[in-house]
Amino acid sequence: MVCSGCSRFKKLPEGRRCDPCTRLAAASAPKALEEWPLCNSCGTAYEFLYGTVCSICSEPDDHSMPPPSLPGQTVADTSRSTVHLDAAREAMNNPVDPRTYSAPSSSQRVPSNQNAAAVHSDNNTARSNHASAVLGGFITGYGSTYARVQAKANASGLKIPQPKLSAAALQAGPIKKPSQLINVGITRIVNRFNEKLTTHFNTQVISYPESTLWSDVARDLMFWLDGIYTMQFKYRIQSEADFTLVFTPSKGTLNSVNDFDPDSTLGNFWIACTQTPGLHVIPKNIKVHRLELTAHVNYPQQDGNSVGPYDDEGFATSAFSTHTTRSTTSKKRRTVEDDTGSDDESHRPKRQAITKKGGHLYHTNITGSVSFSSAAVKFVVRKVVVSLSSDSDTAPKWSKSDEKLSVWVAKEKFASGKTKNAFKMQLGGSYYAAKSFYDLGDHLGTPSHYRNLKHLKEELLRQKTIEQALSRFNREAKDQRISVFEMEVADSFILEVVDGPQAGLAWIVDPFLDSKNMRKLSGTDMAGIVHPIARRNIIGTDCLTLFDLMGHSIDGTMGLGDKGLTGIQDFCNQHQCNRICKKFDLEKTTKLALRLPLDDDDSDTDKYIGGENASDDPSSFDRDDAERDFNDANAENEVTSADAESGSGKDISPEAESEK
């Protein structure tokens, strides 16, 4: 007979308990039979059961003695008992070979890795989930058992040792398998239409988690190739149709990888590469999880538009001067300034190399961080956006969202220009640069909420107009195969405060670019400056992000800072055409200036607030503006005393608000 307290010690006389259970029963308060824990396998009740299965059900022998069947101690449902016993017996009768991890499959086992490769690792996923569930069940059972024993020990005054598993492990639940890193790199480049033309580069092997989508990996490789060919040949690789990726052959066999499902993960792709016949990955690379690829690039172009190893201005296009024979008349390599300004190369310094020649570079994608360095204020806002039609005769459509958003705005500005202050703003989990006017160029102090919002709308409309023009420029450059730097306009919108004493306050909001590499492209505007951010990602692709844009128009419709014909004339006088203008076959600015209408001194195009011909008399301002300024000033004076009661504008941090 077994002990009725712990289910152990089979040779005990009937009615007797083992010594540990006898001491526990004497030290603890008696419990009713209904409160005794039940064995999950046979349903028998034991007062001091260790774990969830009794020792009798844990025996592998089919002829072990049956459990005691006292009245009221068993349950009718024994379905789980059959499952656990069958699984345990099958595992013991069919042990797994640890060297090959192969064994006869059964209904109780997850198929082996050999079968999993044929179905794109579906069974591997099932195996992983099964192992995670088993491990999670073990941790949960271990934690509950220790907690129960500890409670009984504390009640009886006994001391028990600390668990071998840490508290964090007991509370974390199932342990997930760490993500495996796979190293991907292009080790060879072939020019499809001229294989004798050599492309010089340093192999970059990028480490990706196996959960990364293959489409993201292919896009990074395209950006890397684009940088190589832009630097050497002034040729842009702008889509996956411009090149083909194949496995670096081990026995002269080429296998394209472009047809692989882009929505699948890199881990599935790696399994297909290493376990499917015909896809060659050498054993040495399998051990280090390295995937070497060869890129076949559709270069030179066969339509006669390519410029070859030297462009039309005689610039040598090799990335490394020691790898190729340079012409004695060749000039220094071009930089960002060459494509945005003058062709004068005499003052251009050499570009610094980031790696040694011939070296291999391993790196992982990283992202920067940003946080508030001062107190922040919470506001309730609505988003204001504008949409433009392709038809120039259609008026812009303004809309305000119905959803109210909560934002945090830093109390202290982090940057300031001649007309606007910039504050860090947190919206959701992202950071933005929020800018508002403090001077409109009239030197009358901080403008009212109405005038601030009015000019912010003009600025947003100006940015969207330029964004349309830039989109057309990029499309034409791509169609004509003209090498230009990537440019984009910052994705901006307006946020207007709708609740509290500061209702009506507004900002124009741009994504926060935490970079010190800002360069001013134009210094002729008093209302704003043009900031491009040369944003080089880890792959090496350049992108100019433009914001705080300025525009001049004949009819003066570009808002604050529009100098009309005077501004256009200044542009024509200052601009120097470069190779981009020549390839677009654009008219020279000297000829363009001759076709401009005469600048009439009596024209109203420059009579805006802060313009060159603006009047200093405040009475010349718009009557509606003056009335709104007066009403806004009175409203602000009335709500000053309500700041402390409403809590709006209280200097607290987002972290403090979350704790509250």
mmCIF file with all atom_site columns, C-alpha atoms in Angstrom, residues 346-509:
data_model
loop_
_atom_site.group_PDB
_atom_site.id
_atom_site.type_symbol
_atom_site.label_atom_id
_atom_site.label_alt_id
_atom_site.label_comp_id
_atom_site.label_asym_id
_atom_site.label_entity_id
_atom_site.label_seq_id
_atom_site.pdbx_PDB_ins_code
_atom_site.Cartn_x
_atom_site.Cartn_y
_atom_site.Cartn_z
_atom_site.occupancy
_atom_site.B_iso_or_equiv
_atom_site.pdbx_formal_charge
_atom_site.auth_seq_id
_atom_site.auth_comp_id
_atom_site.auth_asym_id
_atom_site.auth_atom_id
_atom_site.pdbx_PDB_model_num
ATOM 1   C CA . SER A 1 346 ? 39.032  73.123 -56.701 1.00 0.00 ? 346 SER A CA 1
ATOM 2   C CA . HIS A 1 347 ? 37.990  73.514 -53.051 1.00 0.00 ? 347 HIS A CA 1
ATOM 3   C CA . ARG A 1 348 ? 36.393  70.099 -52.570 1.00 0.00 ? 348 ARG A CA 1
ATOM 4   C CA . PRO A 1 349 ? 38.214  67.936 -49.977 1.00 0.00 ? 349 PRO A CA 1
ATOM 5   C CA . LYS A 1 350 ? 38.611  64.218 -50.505 1.00 0.00 ? 350 LYS A CA 1
ATOM 6   C CA . ARG A 1 351 ? 35.843  62.078 -49.074 1.00 0.00 ? 351 ARG A CA 1
ATOM 7   C CA . GLN A 1 352 ? 36.988  60.021 -46.111 1.00 0.00 ? 352 GLN A CA 1
ATOM 8   C CA . ALA A 1 353 ? 36.723  56.245 -46.371 1.00 0.00 ? 353 ALA A CA 1
ATOM 9   C CA . ILE A 1 354 ? 34.807  54.403 -43.660 1.00 0.00 ? 354 ILE A CA 1
ATOM 10  C CA . THR A 1 355 ? 36.630  51.086 -44.152 1.00 0.00 ? 355 THR A CA 1
ATOM 11  C CA . LYS A 1 356 ? 40.049  49.951 -45.218 1.00 0.00 ? 356 LYS A CA 1
ATOM 12  C CA . LYS A 1 357 ? 40.531  48.969 -48.820 1.00 0.00 ? 357 LYS A CA 1
ATOM 13  C CA . GLY A 1 358 ? 39.750  45.334 -49.402 1.00 0.00 ? 358 GLY A CA 1
ATOM 14  C CA . GLY A 1 359 ? 38.335  44.825 -45.926 1.00 0.00 ? 359 GLY A CA 1
ATOM 15  C CA . HIS A 1 360 ? 35.058  43.194 -44.998 1.00 0.00 ? 360 HIS A CA 1
ATOM 16  C CA . LEU A 1 361 ? 32.563  45.004 -42.824 1.00 0.00 ? 361 LEU A CA 1
ATOM 17  C CA . TYR A 1 362 ? 30.071  43.397 -40.455 1.00 0.00 ? 362 TYR A CA 1
ATOM 18  C CA . HIS A 1 363 ? 27.428  45.671 -39.021 1.00 0.00 ? 363 HIS A CA 1
ATOM 19  C CA . THR A 1 364 ? 23.910  45.617 -37.664 1.00 0.00 ? 364 THR A CA 1
ATOM 20  C CA . ASN A 1 365 ? 21.135  48.151 -38.252 1.00 0.00 ? 365 ASN A CA 1
ATOM 21  C CA . ILE A 1 366 ? 20.838  50.586 -35.335 1.00 0.00 ? 366 ILE A CA 1
ATOM 22  C CA . THR A 1 367 ? 18.490  53.450 -34.516 1.00 0.00 ? 367 THR A CA 1
ATOM 23  C CA . GLY A 1 368 ? 19.057  56.587 -32.500 1.00 0.00 ? 368 GLY A CA 1
ATOM 24  C CA . SER A 1 369 ? 17.140  57.660 -29.435 1.00 0.00 ? 369 SER A CA 1
ATOM 25  C CA . VAL A 1 370 ? 15.668  60.950 -28.331 1.00 0.00 ? 370 VAL A CA 1
ATOM 26  C CA . SER A 1 371 ? 14.156  62.105 -25.076 1.00 0.00 ? 371 SER A CA 1
ATOM 27  C CA . PHE A 1 372 ? 13.013  65.222 -23.279 1.00 0.00 ? 372 PHE A CA 1
ATOM 28  C CA . SER A 1 373 ? 15.759  67.163 -21.538 1.00 0.00 ? 373 SER A CA 1
ATOM 29  C CA . SER A 1 374 ? 13.355  69.520 -19.738 1.00 0.00 ? 374 SER A CA 1
ATOM 30  C CA . ALA A 1 375 ? 9.842   69.626 -18.358 1.00 0.00 ? 375 ALA A CA 1
ATOM 31  C CA . ALA A 1 376 ? 6.996   69.008 -20.785 1.00 0.00 ? 376 ALA A CA 1
ATOM 32  C CA . VAL A 1 377 ? 3.418   70.264 -21.053 1.00 0.00 ? 377 VAL A CA 1
ATOM 33  C CA . LYS A 1 378 ? 0.453   68.142 -22.070 1.00 0.00 ? 378 LYS A CA 1
ATOM 34  C CA . PHE A 1 379 ? -2.038  69.424 -24.680 1.00 0.00 ? 379 PHE A CA 1
ATOM 35  C CA . VAL A 1 380 ? -5.165  68.039 -26.338 1.00 0.00 ? 380 VAL A CA 1
ATOM 36  C CA . VAL A 1 381 ? -4.994  68.684 -30.093 1.00 0.00 ? 381 VAL A CA 1
ATOM 37  C CA . ARG A 1 382 ? -6.520  67.879 -33.457 1.00 0.00 ? 382 ARG A CA 1
ATOM 38  C CA . LYS A 1 383 ? -4.602  67.264 -36.674 1.00 0.00 ? 383 LYS A CA 1
ATOM 39  C CA . VAL A 1 384 ? -5.018  69.655 -39.609 1.00 0.00 ? 384 VAL A CA 1
ATOM 40  C CA . VAL A 1 385 ? -3.955  68.454 -43.078 1.00 0.00 ? 385 VAL A CA 1
ATOM 41  C CA . VAL A 1 386 ? -4.287  69.662 -46.669 1.00 0.00 ? 386 VAL A CA 1
ATOM 42  C CA . SER A 1 387 ? -4.684  67.702 -49.873 1.00 0.00 ? 387 SER A CA 1
ATOM 43  C CA . LEU A 1 388 ? -3.852  68.975 -53.349 1.00 0.00 ? 388 LEU A CA 1
ATOM 44  C CA . SER A 1 389 ? -5.331  67.912 -56.649 1.00 0.00 ? 389 SER A CA 1
ATOM 45  C CA . SER A 1 390 ? -3.303  67.290 -59.782 1.00 0.00 ? 390 SER A CA 1
ATOM 46  C CA . ASP A 1 391 ? -5.514  69.894 -61.446 1.00 0.00 ? 391 ASP A CA 1
ATOM 47  C CA . SER A 1 392 ? -3.962  73.302 -60.814 1.00 0.00 ? 392 SER A CA 1
ATOM 48  C CA . ASP A 1 393 ? -7.381  74.991 -61.031 1.00 0.00 ? 393 ASP A CA 1
ATOM 49  C CA . THR A 1 394 ? -8.758  73.002 -58.071 1.00 0.00 ? 394 THR A CA 1
ATOM 50  C CA . ALA A 1 395 ? -8.495  74.742 -54.727 1.00 0.00 ? 395 ALA A CA 1
ATOM 51  C CA . PRO A 1 396 ? -6.635  72.974 -51.867 1.00 0.00 ? 396 PRO A CA 1
ATOM 52  C CA . LYS A 1 397 ? -8.862  70.983 -49.527 1.00 0.00 ? 397 LYS A CA 1
ATOM 53  C CA . TRP A 1 398 ? -8.311  71.502 -45.790 1.00 0.00 ? 398 TRP A CA 1
ATOM 54  C CA . SER A 1 399 ? -9.587  69.031 -43.219 1.00 0.00 ? 399 SER A CA 1
ATOM 55  C CA . LYS A 1 400 ? -9.432  68.665 -39.451 1.00 0.00 ? 400 LYS A CA 1
ATOM 56  C CA . SER A 1 401 ? -9.576  65.247 -37.826 1.00 0.00 ? 401 SER A CA 1
ATOM 57  C CA . ASP A 1 402 ? -12.410 64.387 -35.461 1.00 0.00 ? 402 ASP A CA 1
ATOM 58  C CA . GLU A 1 403 ? -10.125 62.420 -33.165 1.00 0.00 ? 403 GLU A CA 1
ATOM 59  C CA . LYS A 1 404 ? -8.553  64.255 -30.244 1.00 0.00 ? 404 LYS A CA 1
ATOM 60  C CA . LEU A 1 405 ? -4.900  63.472 -29.578 1.00 0.00 ? 405 LEU A CA 1
ATOM 61  C CA . SER A 1 406 ? -2.785  63.986 -26.473 1.00 0.00 ? 406 SER A CA 1
ATOM 62  C CA . VAL A 1 407 ? 0.726   65.314 -27.037 1.00 0.00 ? 407 VAL A CA 1
ATOM 63  C CA . TRP A 1 408 ? 3.615   66.347 -24.820 1.00 0.00 ? 408 TRP A CA 1
ATOM 64  C CA . VAL A 1 409 ? 5.542   69.479 -25.771 1.00 0.00 ? 409 VAL A CA 1
ATOM 65  C CA . ALA A 1 410 ? 8.848   70.426 -24.152 1.00 0.00 ? 410 ALA A CA 1
ATOM 66  C CA . LYS A 1 411 ? 8.737   73.685 -22.274 1.00 0.00 ? 411 LYS A CA 1
ATOM 67  C CA . GLU A 1 412 ? 12.156  74.766 -23.496 1.00 0.00 ? 412 GLU A CA 1
ATOM 68  C CA . LYS A 1 413 ? 12.879  75.226 -27.205 1.00 0.00 ? 413 LYS A CA 1
ATOM 69  C CA . PHE A 1 414 ? 15.722  73.208 -28.718 1.00 0.00 ? 414 PHE A CA 1
ATOM 70  C CA . ALA A 1 415 ? 16.209  75.440 -31.799 1.00 0.00 ? 415 ALA A CA 1
ATOM 71  C CA . SER A 1 416 ? 15.207  78.880 -32.995 1.00 0.00 ? 416 SER A CA 1
ATOM 72  C CA . GLY A 1 417 ? 15.269  80.829 -36.252 1.00 0.00 ? 417 GLY A CA 1
ATOM 73  C CA . LYS A 1 418 ? 14.446  84.398 -37.180 1.00 0.00 ? 418 LYS A CA 1
ATOM 74  C CA . THR A 1 419 ? 10.711  83.800 -37.076 1.00 0.00 ? 419 THR A CA 1
ATOM 75  C CA . LYS A 1 420 ? 9.980   80.407 -35.450 1.00 0.00 ? 420 LYS A CA 1
ATOM 76  C CA . ASN A 1 421 ? 10.843  78.456 -32.334 1.00 0.00 ? 421 ASN A CA 1
ATOM 77  C CA . ALA A 1 422 ? 11.157  74.667 -32.429 1.00 0.00 ? 422 ALA A CA 1
ATOM 78  C CA . PHE A 1 423 ? 10.118  72.408 -29.532 1.00 0.00 ? 423 PHE A CA 1
ATOM 79  C CA . LYS A 1 424 ? 10.399  68.672 -29.061 1.00 0.00 ? 424 LYS A CA 1
ATOM 80  C CA . MET A 1 425 ? 6.990   66.974 -29.155 1.00 0.00 ? 425 MET A CA 1
ATOM 81  C CA . GLN A 1 426 ? 5.984   63.431 -28.248 1.00 0.00 ? 426 GLN A CA 1
ATOM 82  C CA . LEU A 1 427 ? 2.936   61.946 -29.970 1.00 0.00 ? 427 LEU A CA 1
ATOM 83  C CA . GLY A 1 428 ? 2.305   58.326 -29.124 1.00 0.00 ? 428 GLY A CA 1
ATOM 84  C CA . GLY A 1 429 ? 5.655   56.603 -29.228 1.00 0.00 ? 429 GLY A CA 1
ATOM 85  C CA . SER A 1 430 ? 7.270   58.993 -31.750 1.00 0.00 ? 430 SER A CA 1
ATOM 86  C CA . TYR A 1 431 ? 9.076   62.301 -31.414 1.00 0.00 ? 431 TYR A CA 1
ATOM 87  C CA . TYR A 1 432 ? 8.496   65.344 -33.616 1.00 0.00 ? 432 TYR A CA 1
ATOM 88  C CA . ALA A 1 433 ? 9.760   68.887 -34.056 1.00 0.00 ? 433 ALA A CA 1
ATOM 89  C CA . ALA A 1 434 ? 6.904   71.316 -33.384 1.00 0.00 ? 434 ALA A CA 1
ATOM 90  C CA . LYS A 1 435 ? 7.423   74.863 -34.709 1.00 0.00 ? 435 LYS A CA 1
ATOM 91  C CA . SER A 1 436 ? 5.388   78.014 -34.191 1.00 0.00 ? 436 SER A CA 1
ATOM 92  C CA . PHE A 1 437 ? 5.919   81.687 -35.054 1.00 0.00 ? 437 PHE A CA 1
ATOM 93  C CA . TYR A 1 438 ? 7.179   84.150 -32.479 1.00 0.00 ? 438 TYR A CA 1
ATOM 94  C CA . ASP A 1 439 ? 7.862   86.950 -34.998 1.00 0.00 ? 439 ASP A CA 1
ATOM 95  C CA . LEU A 1 440 ? 6.353   87.533 -38.441 1.00 0.00 ? 440 LEU A CA 1
ATOM 96  C CA . GLY A 1 441 ? 9.013   90.010 -39.501 1.00 0.00 ? 441 GLY A CA 1
ATOM 97  C CA . ASP A 1 442 ? 6.971   93.030 -38.431 1.00 0.00 ? 442 ASP A CA 1
ATOM 98  C CA . HIS A 1 443 ? 8.729   93.303 -35.055 1.00 0.00 ? 443 HIS A CA 1
ATOM 99  C CA . LEU A 1 444 ? 5.389   93.560 -33.242 1.00 0.00 ? 444 LEU A CA 1
ATOM 100 C CA . GLY A 1 445 ? 6.002   90.669 -30.897 1.00 0.00 ? 445 GLY A CA 1
ATOM 101 C CA . THR A 1 446 ? 4.396   87.263 -30.690 1.00 0.00 ? 446 THR A CA 1
ATOM 102 C CA . PRO A 1 447 ? 1.502   86.976 -33.173 1.00 0.00 ? 447 PRO A CA 1
ATOM 103 C CA . SER A 1 448 ? -1.986  85.925 -32.138 1.00 0.00 ? 448 SER A CA 1
ATOM 104 C CA . HIS A 1 449 ? -3.142  82.317 -32.408 1.00 0.00 ? 449 HIS A CA 1
ATOM 105 C CA . TYR A 1 450 ? -5.138  83.221 -35.516 1.00 0.00 ? 450 TYR A CA 1
ATOM 106 C CA . ARG A 1 451 ? -2.237  84.812 -37.389 1.00 0.00 ? 451 ARG A CA 1
ATOM 107 C CA . ASN A 1 452 ? 0.134   82.040 -36.287 1.00 0.00 ? 452 ASN A CA 1
ATOM 108 C CA . LEU A 1 453 ? -2.239  79.369 -37.636 1.00 0.00 ? 453 LEU A CA 1
ATOM 109 C CA . LYS A 1 454 ? -2.821  81.355 -40.829 1.00 0.00 ? 454 LYS A CA 1
ATOM 110 C CA . HIS A 1 455 ? 0.880   81.479 -41.714 1.00 0.00 ? 455 HIS A CA 1
ATOM 111 C CA . LEU A 1 456 ? 1.442   77.885 -40.628 1.00 0.00 ? 456 LEU A CA 1
ATOM 112 C CA . LYS A 1 457 ? -1.227  76.832 -43.126 1.00 0.00 ? 457 LYS A CA 1
ATOM 113 C CA . GLU A 1 458 ? 0.532   78.846 -45.812 1.00 0.00 ? 458 GLU A CA 1
ATOM 114 C CA . GLU A 1 459 ? 3.788   77.066 -44.981 1.00 0.00 ? 459 GLU A CA 1
ATOM 115 C CA . LEU A 1 460 ? 2.164   73.620 -45.047 1.00 0.00 ? 460 LEU A CA 1
ATOM 116 C CA . LEU A 1 461 ? 0.508   74.404 -48.386 1.00 0.00 ? 461 LEU A CA 1
ATOM 117 C CA . ARG A 1 462 ? 3.883   75.543 -49.717 1.00 0.00 ? 462 ARG A CA 1
ATOM 118 C CA . GLN A 1 463 ? 5.558   72.296 -48.622 1.00 0.00 ? 463 GLN A CA 1
ATOM 119 C CA . LYS A 1 464 ? 2.843   70.149 -50.235 1.00 0.00 ? 464 LYS A CA 1
ATOM 120 C CA . THR A 1 465 ? 3.136   72.141 -53.473 1.00 0.00 ? 465 THR A CA 1
ATOM 121 C CA . ILE A 1 466 ? 6.900   71.648 -53.543 1.00 0.00 ? 466 ILE A CA 1
ATOM 122 C CA . GLU A 1 467 ? 6.406   67.980 -52.679 1.00 0.00 ? 467 GLU A CA 1
ATOM 123 C CA . GLN A 1 468 ? 4.320   67.552 -55.836 1.00 0.00 ? 468 GLN A CA 1
ATOM 124 C CA . ALA A 1 469 ? 7.002   69.248 -57.934 1.00 0.00 ? 469 ALA A CA 1
ATOM 125 C CA . LEU A 1 470 ? 9.754   67.129 -56.336 1.00 0.00 ? 470 LEU A CA 1
ATOM 126 C CA . SER A 1 471 ? 7.773   63.952 -57.004 1.00 0.00 ? 471 SER A CA 1
ATOM 127 C CA . ARG A 1 472 ? 7.584   64.845 -60.687 1.00 0.00 ? 472 ARG A CA 1
ATOM 128 C CA . PHE A 1 473 ? 11.308  65.677 -60.717 1.00 0.00 ? 473 PHE A CA 1
ATOM 129 C CA . ASN A 1 474 ? 12.239  62.283 -59.224 1.00 0.00 ? 474 ASN A CA 1
ATOM 130 C CA . ARG A 1 475 ? 9.930   60.498 -61.658 1.00 0.00 ? 475 ARG A CA 1
ATOM 131 C CA . GLU A 1 476 ? 11.476  62.256 -64.664 1.00 0.00 ? 476 GLU A CA 1
ATOM 132 C CA . ALA A 1 477 ? 14.998  61.534 -63.405 1.00 0.00 ? 477 ALA A CA 1
ATOM 133 C CA . LYS A 1 478 ? 14.153  57.863 -63.034 1.00 0.00 ? 478 LYS A CA 1
ATOM 134 C CA . ASP A 1 479 ? 12.575  57.627 -66.485 1.00 0.00 ? 479 ASP A CA 1
ATOM 135 C CA . GLN A 1 480 ? 15.536  59.364 -68.154 1.00 0.00 ? 480 GLN A CA 1
ATOM 136 C CA . ARG A 1 481 ? 18.162  57.485 -66.101 1.00 0.00 ? 481 ARG A CA 1
ATOM 137 C CA . ILE A 1 482 ? 19.668  60.697 -64.715 1.00 0.00 ? 482 ILE A CA 1
ATOM 138 C CA . SER A 1 483 ? 21.773  60.236 -61.603 1.00 0.00 ? 483 SER A CA 1
ATOM 139 C CA . VAL A 1 484 ? 20.470  62.509 -58.833 1.00 0.00 ? 484 VAL A CA 1
ATOM 140 C CA . PHE A 1 485 ? 20.538  62.330 -55.071 1.00 0.00 ? 485 PHE A CA 1
ATOM 141 C CA . GLU A 1 486 ? 17.448  61.071 -53.333 1.00 0.00 ? 486 GLU A CA 1
ATOM 142 C CA . MET A 1 487 ? 15.351  63.982 -52.037 1.00 0.00 ? 487 MET A CA 1
ATOM 143 C CA . GLU A 1 488 ? 12.120  64.071 -50.119 1.00 0.00 ? 488 GLU A CA 1
ATOM 144 C CA . VAL A 1 489 ? 9.997   66.677 -48.364 1.00 0.00 ? 489 VAL A CA 1
ATOM 145 C CA . ALA A 1 490 ? 9.384   66.101 -44.676 1.00 0.00 ? 490 ALA A CA 1
ATOM 146 C CA . ASP A 1 491 ? 5.958   64.625 -43.913 1.00 0.00 ? 491 ASP A CA 1
ATOM 147 C CA . SER A 1 492 ? 4.463   67.621 -42.127 1.00 0.00 ? 492 SER A CA 1
ATOM 148 C CA . PHE A 1 493 ? 1.076   68.439 -40.617 1.00 0.00 ? 493 PHE A CA 1
ATOM 149 C CA . ILE A 1 494 ? -0.456  70.967 -38.243 1.00 0.00 ? 494 ILE A CA 1
ATOM 150 C CA . LEU A 1 495 ? -1.641  70.301 -34.687 1.00 0.00 ? 495 LEU A CA 1
ATOM 151 C CA . GLU A 1 496 ? -4.079  72.775 -33.121 1.00 0.00 ? 496 GLU A CA 1
ATOM 152 C CA . VAL A 1 497 ? -4.933  72.859 -29.420 1.00 0.00 ? 497 VAL A CA 1
ATOM 153 C CA . VAL A 1 498 ? -8.680  72.412 -28.910 1.00 0.00 ? 498 VAL A CA 1
ATOM 154 C CA . ASP A 1 499 ? -9.096  72.296 -25.105 1.00 0.00 ? 499 ASP A CA 1
ATOM 155 C CA . GLY A 1 500 ? -7.896  74.391 -22.222 1.00 0.00 ? 500 GLY A CA 1
ATOM 156 C CA . PRO A 1 501 ? -6.734  77.999 -21.917 1.00 0.00 ? 501 PRO A CA 1
ATOM 157 C CA . GLN A 1 502 ? -4.313  77.606 -24.820 1.00 0.00 ? 502 GLN A CA 1
ATOM 158 C CA . ALA A 1 503 ? -7.038  76.620 -27.306 1.00 0.00 ? 503 ALA A CA 1
ATOM 159 C CA . GLY A 1 504 ? -6.113  77.917 -30.747 1.00 0.00 ? 504 GLY A CA 1
ATOM 160 C CA . LEU A 1 505 ? -2.347  77.492 -30.305 1.00 0.00 ? 505 LEU A CA 1
ATOM 161 C CA . ALA A 1 506 ? -0.880  75.590 -33.266 1.00 0.00 ? 506 ALA A CA 1
ATOM 162 C CA . TRP A 1 507 ? 2.387   74.111 -34.506 1.00 0.00 ? 507 TRP A CA 1
ATOM 163 C CA . ILE A 1 508 ? 3.603   72.784 -37.809 1.00 0.00 ? 508 ILE A CA 1
ATOM 164 C CA . VAL A 1 509 ? 5.025   69.360 -37.018 1.00 0.00 ? 509 VAL A CA 1
#
